[in-house]
């Protein structure tokens, strides 16, 4: 049976990028449906009525939602180029750190970039604590997945692209300080990997986007 | 495998801990239940879960696994001779995982919001509506998942049943404390029937706290929460 794989995404979503990487690493043919998130298509709303977000993977007409759920689905459906370890404990560990990225690390970096004054200082402290854990995870490994890129590299992958953008836009120094040498090395190695390199959204567009986002946040914040 | 090989750090009132206990029960795994004292965190907990410092933590052959849904999946993957907890089909698994994530990320926070955040009738009404909307979504999802059985998992309880069912006692407590009806036969008949089946399941019965006992615990907790912090 011919496989029909479609991916609803927009040009910049780091969550959608995880899926692009996974599909490419596994060599899966797919069609991209590019969404304008300011003007969502009726198809997207039909397939993801609960969250109305990208990414949405459509496999033979059936929608799969939430990037980490989609990654597991892809892993279980297409067995080539495994992304997750086989050992249940290693798997549980990878899942734990992926959730850590989504629930702690990413929000802390977002807060450090968008908040002001004392709240920003506190967020920056959080970011440092969180990045220390990530640095620790890289001891003895080129990638989080070991010798090759795996699930956890895809989960953390947005760092390799967006941290430098946020640093440029905000003037903050999150990893540029050199405090996290293993993480900085990983960011370079990950970015240089062929499948990853060819997918990065254009940097100048990202700068404009995040500049606008941060201006919006700082405009909204009440003067202290 | 000796009992001491499997330890669970937790507490009887925690719905998240209950998830792990139900999973272990499904697989007939003996374990040592190490209950944390309320308001204190043991050294073992702090050592095993330094990132979140929260229960549950499953310790298997001295290796800690944290986060309740991750623990449930781990249990499913290690003890393969017992009944499966996750569905076997990748698409069904994705649906179960999607709803479980929704429950943790959106729905349960709105339940907690009723008791802890909402002040005044208007806010409380909104919080109650949020919870109800979530339940209606799950009510709709039920016939798409159950394949004719009594549970989201089909004939037997599975991942999504565990993810949602663990909150039933707290749901009842929240209803009593706030004088609201959250699980309503008129609006969510499937879920109400399912709730009964879930609570009487062999793997669940002994670990689901009685509503009155939990109510008493909740009142103590709320008094502590509202009392001036003792740092």
GROMACS .gro file of C-alpha atoms in nm:
model
  455
    1UNK     CA    1   0.000   0.000   0.000
    2UNK     CA    2   0.137   0.342  -0.087
    3UNK     CA    3   0.219   0.533   0.228
    4UNK     CA    4   0.078   0.880   0.251
    5UNK     CA    5   0.267   1.096   0.496
    6UNK     CA    6   0.193   1.464   0.536
    7UNK     CA    7   0.331   1.710   0.785
    8UNK     CA    8   0.149   2.028   0.882
    9UNK     CA    9   0.404   2.279   1.001
   10UNK     CA   10   0.501   2.643   0.976
   11UNK     CA   11   0.833   2.787   0.869
   12UNK     CA   12   0.984   2.826   1.215
   13UNK     CA   13   0.825   2.607   1.482
   14UNK     CA   14   1.100   2.422   1.670
   15UNK     CA   15   0.850   2.150   1.760
   16UNK     CA   16   0.764   2.091   1.396
   17UNK     CA   17   1.136   2.082   1.311
   18UNK     CA   18   1.175   1.780   1.537
   19UNK     CA   19   0.940   1.592   1.305
   20UNK     CA   20   1.113   1.710   0.987
   21UNK     CA   21   1.442   1.581   1.128
   22UNK     CA   22   1.294   1.247   1.232
   23UNK     CA   23   1.133   1.188   0.893
   24UNK     CA   24   1.454   1.281   0.710
   25UNK     CA   25   1.676   1.071   0.935
   26UNK     CA   26   1.454   0.771   0.865
   27UNK     CA   27   1.436   0.851   0.495
   28UNK     CA   28   1.057   0.878   0.492
   29UNK     CA   29   0.896   1.053   0.196
   30UNK     CA   30   0.643   1.310   0.301
   31UNK     CA   31   0.452   1.614   0.184
   32UNK     CA   32   0.479   1.943   0.371
   33UNK     CA   33   0.174   2.155   0.429
   34UNK     CA   34   0.297   2.497   0.531
   35UNK     CA   35   0.066   2.679   0.767
   36UNK     CA   36   0.039   3.046   0.841
   37UNK     CA   37  -0.031   3.041   1.212
   38UNK     CA   38  -0.201   3.380   1.194
   39UNK     CA   39  -0.444   3.227   0.947
   40UNK     CA   40  -0.482   2.858   1.022
   41UNK     CA   41  -0.622   2.633   0.754
   42UNK     CA   42  -0.953   2.458   0.809
   43UNK     CA   43  -0.771   2.126   0.765
   44UNK     CA   44  -0.537   2.201   1.055
   45UNK     CA   45  -0.829   2.298   1.275
   46UNK     CA   46  -1.008   1.981   1.172
   47UNK     CA   47  -0.712   1.757   1.255
   48UNK     CA   48  -0.611   1.933   1.575
   49UNK     CA   49  -0.928   2.081   1.723
   50UNK     CA   50  -0.804   2.056   2.082
   51UNK     CA   51  -0.479   2.254   2.052
   52UNK     CA   52  -0.503   2.402   1.699
   53UNK     CA   53  -0.125   2.379   1.670
   54UNK     CA   54   0.151   2.248   1.451
   55UNK     CA   55   0.301   1.999   1.405
   56UNK     CA   56   0.038   1.754   1.289
   57UNK     CA   57   0.151   1.436   1.119
   58UNK     CA   58  -0.101   1.279   0.888
   59UNK     CA   59  -0.034   0.913   0.810
   60UNK     CA   60  -0.272   0.754   0.562
   61UNK     CA   61  -0.532   1.010   0.664
   62UNK     CA   62  -0.495   0.966   1.041
   63UNK     CA   63  -0.367   1.262   1.244
   64UNK     CA   64  -0.103   1.231   1.514
   65UNK     CA   65  -0.047   1.529   1.743
   66UNK     CA   66   0.208   1.666   1.992
   67UNK     CA   67   0.569   1.654   1.879
   68UNK     CA   68   0.702   1.404   2.135
   69UNK     CA   69   0.403   1.175   2.073
   70UNK     CA   70   0.464   1.204   1.697
   71UNK     CA   71   0.832   1.113   1.744
   72UNK     CA   72   0.737   0.794   1.929
   73UNK     CA   73   0.480   0.713   1.660
   74UNK     CA   74   0.739   0.757   1.385
   75UNK     CA   75   0.984   0.541   1.581
   76UNK     CA   76   0.728   0.262   1.622
   77UNK     CA   77   0.602   0.274   1.264
   78UNK     CA   78   0.929   0.303   1.072
   79UNK     CA   79   1.194   0.085   1.232
   80UNK     CA   80   1.497   0.194   1.028
   81UNK     CA   81   1.750   0.429   1.190
   82UNK     CA   82   1.621   0.384   1.546
   83UNK     CA   83   1.601   0.705   1.746
   84UNK     CA   84   1.528   0.567   2.091
   85UNK     CA   85   1.745   0.326   2.289
   86UNK     CA   86   1.618  -0.032   2.320
   87UNK     CA   87   1.685  -0.064   2.690
   88UNK     CA   88   1.375   0.039   2.890
   89UNK     CA   89   1.577   0.233   3.148
   90UNK     CA   90   1.769   0.424   2.881
   91UNK     CA   91   1.440   0.489   2.704
   92UNK     CA   92   1.277   0.617   3.024
   93UNK     CA   93   1.577   0.844   3.080
   94UNK     CA   94   1.553   0.988   2.728
   95UNK     CA   95   1.180   1.051   2.773
   96UNK     CA   96   1.244   1.217   3.108
   97UNK     CA   97   1.494   1.464   2.963
   98UNK     CA   98   1.274   1.539   2.664
   99UNK     CA   99   0.993   1.634   2.902
  100UNK     CA  100   1.244   1.834   3.106
  101UNK     CA  101   1.325   2.032   2.793
  102UNK     CA  102   0.959   2.106   2.720
  103UNK     CA  103   0.849   2.173   3.077
  104UNK     CA  104   1.150   2.337   3.240
  105UNK     CA  105   1.431   2.434   3.006
  106UNK     CA  106   1.240   2.588   2.719
  107UNK     CA  107   1.003   2.791   2.943
  108UNK     CA  108   1.298   2.915   3.147
  109UNK     CA  109   1.478   3.037   2.834
  110UNK     CA  110   1.158   3.195   2.711
  111UNK     CA  111   1.116   3.374   3.045
  112UNK     CA  112   1.478   3.488   3.052
  113UNK     CA  113   1.427   3.636   2.705
  114UNK     CA  114   1.093   3.803   2.761
  115UNK     CA  115   1.075   3.908   3.124
  116UNK     CA  116   1.220   4.217   3.290
  117UNK     CA  117   1.390   4.315   3.611
  118UNK     CA  118   1.384   4.074   3.902
  119UNK     CA  119   1.174   3.816   3.716
  120UNK     CA  120   1.433   3.808   3.440
  121UNK     CA  121   1.718   3.766   3.689
  122UNK     CA  122   1.539   3.473   3.848
  123UNK     CA  123   1.472   3.320   3.508
  124UNK     CA  124   1.840   3.350   3.415
  125UNK     CA  125   1.937   3.164   3.733
  126UNK     CA  126   1.689   2.892   3.637
  127UNK     CA  127   1.833   2.869   3.286
  128UNK     CA  128   2.182   2.818   3.427
  129UNK     CA  129   2.064   2.545   3.662
  130UNK     CA  130   1.878   2.376   3.379
  131UNK     CA  131   2.169   2.399   3.136
  132UNK     CA  132   2.398   2.241   3.397
  133UNK     CA  133   2.182   1.929   3.383
  134UNK     CA  134   2.201   1.924   3.005
  135UNK     CA  135   2.579   1.969   3.014
  136UNK     CA  136   2.605   1.677   3.258
  137UNK     CA  137   2.405   1.455   3.018
  138UNK     CA  138   2.664   1.507   2.747
  139UNK     CA  139   2.961   1.370   2.945
  140UNK     CA  140   3.128   1.102   2.738
  141UNK     CA  141   2.899   1.143   2.438
  142UNK     CA  142   2.908   1.330   2.112
  143UNK     CA  143   2.531   1.332   2.093
  144UNK     CA  144   2.265   1.272   2.356
  145UNK     CA  145   2.186   0.957   2.158
  146UNK     CA  146   2.548   0.840   2.184
  147UNK     CA  147   2.749   0.814   1.864
  148UNK     CA  148   2.458   0.921   1.647
  149UNK     CA  149   2.169   1.164   1.665
  150UNK     CA  150   1.869   1.027   1.851
  151UNK     CA  151   1.537   1.122   2.008
  152UNK     CA  152   1.688   1.338   2.278
  153UNK     CA  153   1.904   1.529   2.031
  154UNK     CA  154   1.587   1.606   1.838
  155UNK     CA  155   1.415   1.718   2.159
  156UNK     CA  156   1.702   1.950   2.254
  157UNK     CA  157   1.777   2.036   1.892
  158UNK     CA  158   1.603   2.375   1.898
  159UNK     CA  159   1.881   2.498   2.130
  160UNK     CA  160   2.138   2.461   1.855
  161UNK     CA  161   1.942   2.701   1.641
  162UNK     CA  162   1.752   2.941   1.862
  163UNK     CA  163   1.982   3.009   2.157
  164UNK     CA  164   2.219   3.217   1.945
  165UNK     CA  165   1.923   3.400   1.789
  166UNK     CA  166   1.784   3.486   2.133
  167UNK     CA  167   2.127   3.590   2.254
  168UNK     CA  168   2.163   3.824   1.959
  169UNK     CA  169   1.817   3.973   2.004
  170UNK     CA  170   1.827   4.014   2.383
  171UNK     CA  171   2.197   4.069   2.447
  172UNK     CA  172   2.184   3.790   2.704
  173UNK     CA  173   2.464   3.538   2.724
  174UNK     CA  174   2.313   3.194   2.782
  175UNK     CA  175   2.573   2.957   2.638
  176UNK     CA  176   2.795   3.207   2.456
  177UNK     CA  177   2.983   3.266   2.781
  178UNK     CA  178   3.158   2.930   2.734
  179UNK     CA  179   3.022   2.808   3.065
  180UNK     CA  180   2.885   2.496   2.899
  181UNK     CA  181   3.163   2.363   2.672
  182UNK     CA  182   3.006   2.022   2.604
  183UNK     CA  183   2.674   2.180   2.518
  184UNK     CA  184   2.840   2.435   2.290
  185UNK     CA  185   3.029   2.156   2.114
  186UNK     CA  186   2.709   1.956   2.076
  187UNK     CA  187   2.528   2.259   1.932
  188UNK     CA  188   2.798   2.280   1.666
  189UNK     CA  189   2.805   1.907   1.591
  190UNK     CA  190   2.429   1.889   1.573
  191UNK     CA  191   2.400   2.193   1.345
  192UNK     CA  192   2.666   2.054   1.114
  193UNK     CA  193   2.495   1.718   1.065
  194UNK     CA  194   2.374   1.711   0.703
  195UNK     CA  195   2.006   1.632   0.770
  196UNK     CA  196   1.991   1.904   1.032
  197UNK     CA  197   2.184   2.168   0.844
  198UNK     CA  198   1.959   2.168   0.541
  199UNK     CA  199   1.646   2.227   0.751
  200UNK     CA  200   1.728   2.534   0.959
  201UNK     CA  201   1.486   2.819   0.906
  202UNK     CA  202   1.659   3.130   0.765
  203UNK     CA  203   1.845   3.307   1.046
  204UNK     CA  204   1.760   3.659   0.935
  205UNK     CA  205   1.389   3.577   0.937
  206UNK     CA  206   1.425   3.426   1.285
  207UNK     CA  207   1.599   3.737   1.414
  208UNK     CA  208   1.312   3.952   1.287
  209UNK     CA  209   1.052   3.717   1.433
  210UNK     CA  210   1.204   3.697   1.779
  211UNK     CA  211   1.282   4.065   1.787
  212UNK     CA  212   0.915   4.136   1.724
  213UNK     CA  213   0.807   3.881   1.983
  214UNK     CA  214   1.030   4.026   2.252
  215UNK     CA  215   0.923   4.378   2.173
  216UNK     CA  216   0.563   4.268   2.212
  217UNK     CA  217   0.635   4.116   2.554
  218UNK     CA  218   0.830   4.413   2.682
  219UNK     CA  219   0.563   4.654   2.556
  220UNK     CA  220   0.296   4.460   2.745
  221UNK     CA  221   0.494   4.443   3.071
  222UNK     CA  222   0.379   4.711   3.311
  223UNK     CA  223   0.649   4.967   3.396
  224UNK     CA  224   0.794   4.896   3.739
  225UNK     CA  225   1.280  -1.095   4.158
  226UNK     CA  226   1.277  -1.000   4.526
  227UNK     CA  227   1.048  -0.729   4.657
  228UNK     CA  228   1.342  -0.513   4.757
  229UNK     CA  229   1.445  -0.498   4.392
  230UNK     CA  230   1.145  -0.275   4.323
  231UNK     CA  231   1.074   0.025   4.543
  232UNK     CA  232   0.819   0.297   4.493
  233UNK     CA  233   0.864   0.633   4.665
  234UNK     CA  234   0.528   0.796   4.709
  235UNK     CA  235   0.223   0.865   4.920
  236UNK     CA  236  -0.127   0.718   4.932
  237UNK     CA  237  -0.306   1.046   4.847
  238UNK     CA  238  -0.110   1.120   4.530
  239UNK     CA  239  -0.291   1.039   4.204
  240UNK     CA  240   0.044   1.036   4.024
  241UNK     CA  241   0.178   0.774   4.264
  242UNK     CA  242  -0.144   0.578   4.212
  243UNK     CA  243  -0.063   0.549   3.843
  244UNK     CA  244   0.257   0.362   3.922
  245UNK     CA  245   0.083   0.139   4.178
  246UNK     CA  246  -0.193   0.045   3.935
  247UNK     CA  247   0.066  -0.041   3.669
  248UNK     CA  248   0.263  -0.256   3.912
  249UNK     CA  249  -0.060  -0.428   4.017
  250UNK     CA  250  -0.154  -0.502   3.656
  251UNK     CA  251   0.181  -0.675   3.614
  252UNK     CA  252   0.158  -0.847   3.955
  253UNK     CA  253   0.492  -0.699   4.058
  254UNK     CA  254   0.575  -0.701   4.427
  255UNK     CA  255   0.728  -0.380   4.550
  256UNK     CA  256   0.824  -0.195   4.863
  257UNK     CA  257   0.608   0.112   4.908
  258UNK     CA  258   0.813   0.383   5.080
  259UNK     CA  259   0.575   0.656   5.186
  260UNK     CA  260   0.707   1.008   5.213
  261UNK     CA  261   0.601   1.218   5.512
  262UNK     CA  262   0.379   1.507   5.411
  263UNK     CA  263   0.572   1.832   5.410
  264UNK     CA  264   0.912   1.662   5.422
  265UNK     CA  265   1.125   1.514   5.147
  266UNK     CA  266   1.338   1.213   5.232
  267UNK     CA  267   1.705   1.197   5.141
  268UNK     CA  268   1.629   0.907   4.912
  269UNK     CA  269   1.375   1.117   4.723
  270UNK     CA  270   1.611   1.412   4.688
  271UNK     CA  271   1.886   1.180   4.569
  272UNK     CA  272   1.664   0.987   4.326
  273UNK     CA  273   1.482   1.284   4.178
  274UNK     CA  274   1.710   1.586   4.215
  275UNK     CA  275   1.551   1.768   3.920
  276UNK     CA  276   1.190   1.779   4.041
  277UNK     CA  277   1.217   1.640   4.399
  278UNK     CA  278   0.871   1.488   4.351
  279UNK     CA  279   0.692   1.158   4.395
  280UNK     CA  280   0.646   0.907   4.245
  281UNK     CA  281   0.992   0.766   4.189
  282UNK     CA  282   1.027   0.401   4.092
  283UNK     CA  283   1.356   0.251   4.199
  284UNK     CA  284   1.428  -0.070   4.009
  285UNK     CA  285   1.754  -0.250   4.082
  286UNK     CA  286   1.878   0.077   4.236
  287UNK     CA  287   1.801   0.280   3.924
  288UNK     CA  288   1.550   0.563   3.962
  289UNK     CA  289   1.276   0.634   3.710
  290UNK     CA  290   1.081   0.958   3.752
  291UNK     CA  291   0.759   1.111   3.616
  292UNK     CA  292   0.446   0.901   3.654
  293UNK     CA  293   0.361   0.844   3.287
  294UNK     CA  294   0.723   0.759   3.211
  295UNK     CA  295   0.717   0.514   3.502
  296UNK     CA  296   0.399   0.348   3.369
  297UNK     CA  297   0.557   0.303   3.026
  298UNK     CA  298   0.874   0.167   3.185
  299UNK     CA  299   0.674  -0.087   3.384
  300UNK     CA  300   0.492  -0.191   3.067
  301UNK     CA  301   0.818  -0.238   2.879
  302UNK     CA  302   1.006  -0.427   3.151
  303UNK     CA  303   0.742  -0.672   3.273
  304UNK     CA  304   0.634  -0.806   2.938
  305UNK     CA  305   0.480  -1.129   3.068
  306UNK     CA  306   0.192  -0.940   3.228
  307UNK     CA  307  -0.104  -0.787   3.042
  308UNK     CA  308  -0.006  -0.493   2.819
  309UNK     CA  309  -0.076  -0.146   2.946
  310UNK     CA  310  -0.024   0.049   2.624
  311UNK     CA  311  -0.216  -0.057   2.313
  312UNK     CA  312  -0.018  -0.260   2.062
  313UNK     CA  313  -0.101  -0.054   1.753
  314UNK     CA  314   0.121   0.257   1.708
  315UNK     CA  315  -0.174   0.478   1.618
  316UNK     CA  316  -0.375   0.370   1.922
  317UNK     CA  317  -0.065   0.430   2.133
  318UNK     CA  318  -0.033   0.780   1.992
  319UNK     CA  319  -0.398   0.855   2.076
  320UNK     CA  320  -0.354   0.726   2.432
  321UNK     CA  321  -0.034   0.929   2.476
  322UNK     CA  322  -0.198   1.240   2.331
  323UNK     CA  323  -0.487   1.231   2.577
  324UNK     CA  324  -0.261   1.147   2.870
  325UNK     CA  325  -0.047   1.452   2.787
  326UNK     CA  326  -0.363   1.663   2.756
  327UNK     CA  327  -0.479   1.543   3.098
  328UNK     CA  328  -0.149   1.635   3.261
  329UNK     CA  329  -0.078   1.957   3.074
  330UNK     CA  330  -0.425   2.107   3.055
  331UNK     CA  331  -0.700   1.919   3.234
  332UNK     CA  332  -0.567   1.838   3.580
  333UNK     CA  333  -0.424   2.189   3.628
  334UNK     CA  334  -0.776   2.319   3.571
  335UNK     CA  335  -0.911   2.081   3.839
  336UNK     CA  336  -0.648   2.204   4.081
  337UNK     CA  337  -0.737   2.556   3.980
  338UNK     CA  338  -1.086   2.523   4.123
  339UNK     CA  339  -0.965   2.462   4.475
  340UNK     CA  340  -0.648   2.664   4.484
  341UNK     CA  341  -0.673   2.956   4.248
  342UNK     CA  342  -1.032   3.048   4.189
  343UNK     CA  343  -1.152   3.314   4.426
  344UNK     CA  344  -1.500   3.443   4.400
  345UNK     CA  345  -1.790   3.296   4.210
  346UNK     CA  346  -1.698   3.415   3.863
  347UNK     CA  347  -1.348   3.269   3.861
  348UNK     CA  348  -1.470   2.950   4.015
  349UNK     CA  349  -1.743   2.918   3.751
  350UNK     CA  350  -1.482   2.959   3.477
  351UNK     CA  351  -1.256   2.699   3.633
  352UNK     CA  352  -1.545   2.454   3.665
  353UNK     CA  353  -1.635   2.515   3.300
  354UNK     CA  354  -1.276   2.442   3.195
  355UNK     CA  355  -1.284   2.111   3.378
  356UNK     CA  356  -1.622   2.026   3.227
  357UNK     CA  357  -1.501   2.107   2.874
  358UNK     CA  358  -1.206   1.874   2.922
  359UNK     CA  359  -1.430   1.596   3.043
  360UNK     CA  360  -1.657   1.643   2.742
  361UNK     CA  361  -1.356   1.600   2.513
  362UNK     CA  362  -1.265   1.279   2.693
  363UNK     CA  363  -1.628   1.166   2.677
  364UNK     CA  364  -1.609   1.207   2.297
  365UNK     CA  365  -1.278   1.025   2.281
  366UNK     CA  366  -1.407   0.725   2.476
  367UNK     CA  367  -1.604   0.549   2.198
  368UNK     CA  368  -1.311   0.610   1.962
  369UNK     CA  369  -1.075   0.425   2.196
  370UNK     CA  370  -1.267   0.155   2.378
  371UNK     CA  371  -1.336  -0.082   2.086
  372UNK     CA  372  -1.656  -0.193   2.257
  373UNK     CA  373  -1.498  -0.256   2.597
  374UNK     CA  374  -1.555  -0.090   2.932
  375UNK     CA  375  -1.228   0.096   2.928
  376UNK     CA  376  -1.030   0.337   2.712
  377UNK     CA  377  -0.789   0.045   2.681
  378UNK     CA  378  -1.067  -0.188   2.559
  379UNK     CA  379  -1.151  -0.501   2.756
  380UNK     CA  380  -0.891  -0.424   3.021
  381UNK     CA  381  -0.766  -0.105   3.180
  382UNK     CA  382  -0.479   0.055   2.994
  383UNK     CA  383  -0.255   0.361   2.983
  384UNK     CA  384  -0.524   0.622   2.930
  385UNK     CA  385  -0.755   0.468   3.190
  386UNK     CA  386  -0.470   0.493   3.440
  387UNK     CA  387  -0.379   0.847   3.331
  388UNK     CA  388  -0.732   0.974   3.389
  389UNK     CA  389  -0.873   0.735   3.649
  390UNK     CA  390  -0.611   0.819   3.910
  391UNK     CA  391  -0.781   1.156   3.955
  392UNK     CA  392  -1.129   1.022   4.033
  393UNK     CA  393  -1.096   1.043   4.411
  394UNK     CA  394  -0.961   1.398   4.393
  395UNK     CA  395  -1.239   1.487   4.153
  396UNK     CA  396  -1.495   1.374   4.410
  397UNK     CA  397  -1.315   1.563   4.686
  398UNK     CA  398  -1.310   1.878   4.474
  399UNK     CA  399  -1.683   1.839   4.411
  400UNK     CA  400  -1.754   1.812   4.784
  401UNK     CA  401  -1.526   2.094   4.892
  402UNK     CA  402  -1.657   2.337   4.633
  403UNK     CA  403  -2.015   2.221   4.609
  404UNK     CA  404  -1.997   2.161   4.235
  405UNK     CA  405  -2.072   1.868   4.009
  406UNK     CA  406  -1.783   1.788   3.777
  407UNK     CA  407  -1.856   1.432   3.663
  408UNK     CA  408  -2.218   1.462   3.552
  409UNK     CA  409  -2.421   1.164   3.421
  410UNK     CA  410  -2.625   1.401   3.210
  411UNK     CA  411  -2.321   1.544   3.030
  412UNK     CA  412  -2.071   1.257   3.035
  413UNK     CA  413  -2.260   0.929   3.070
  414UNK     CA  414  -1.976   0.721   2.917
  415UNK     CA  415  -1.725   0.859   3.165
  416UNK     CA  416  -1.952   0.800   3.461
  417UNK     CA  417  -2.000   0.437   3.368
  418UNK     CA  418  -1.630   0.407   3.298
  419UNK     CA  419  -1.546   0.558   3.638
  420UNK     CA  420  -1.743   0.288   3.815
  421UNK     CA  421  -1.575   0.012   3.614
  422UNK     CA  422  -1.233   0.166   3.675
  423UNK     CA  423  -1.271   0.199   4.050
  424UNK     CA  424  -1.389  -0.159   4.091
  425UNK     CA  425  -1.107  -0.304   3.884
  426UNK     CA  426  -0.882  -0.543   4.075
  427UNK     CA  427  -0.569  -0.341   4.001
  428UNK     CA  428  -0.730  -0.020   4.124
  429UNK     CA  429  -0.957  -0.107   4.419
  430UNK     CA  430  -0.693  -0.122   4.688
  431UNK     CA  431  -0.498   0.185   4.584
  432UNK     CA  432  -0.786   0.425   4.521
  433UNK     CA  433  -0.833   0.615   4.848
  434UNK     CA  434  -1.180   0.640   4.997
  435UNK     CA  435  -1.331   0.978   4.930
  436UNK     CA  436  -1.382   1.063   5.298
  437UNK     CA  437  -1.028   0.976   5.391
  438UNK     CA  438  -0.898   1.190   5.106
  439UNK     CA  439  -1.136   1.469   5.201
  440UNK     CA  440  -0.989   1.474   5.549
  441UNK     CA  441  -0.640   1.484   5.405
  442UNK     CA  442  -0.734   1.762   5.163
  443UNK     CA  443  -0.869   1.978   5.446
  444UNK     CA  444  -0.545   1.941   5.642
  445UNK     CA  445  -0.344   2.022   5.329
  446UNK     CA  446  -0.551   2.330   5.250
  447UNK     CA  447  -0.521   2.459   5.605
  448UNK     CA  448  -0.146   2.418   5.576
  449UNK     CA  449  -0.144   2.585   5.233
  450UNK     CA  450  -0.336   2.885   5.354
  451UNK     CA  451  -0.142   2.915   5.680
  452UNK     CA  452   0.153   3.155   5.686
  453UNK     CA  453   0.458   2.979   5.537
  454UNK     CA  454   0.698   2.832   5.790
  455UNK     CA  455   1.035   2.875   5.621
   0.00000   0.00000   0.00000
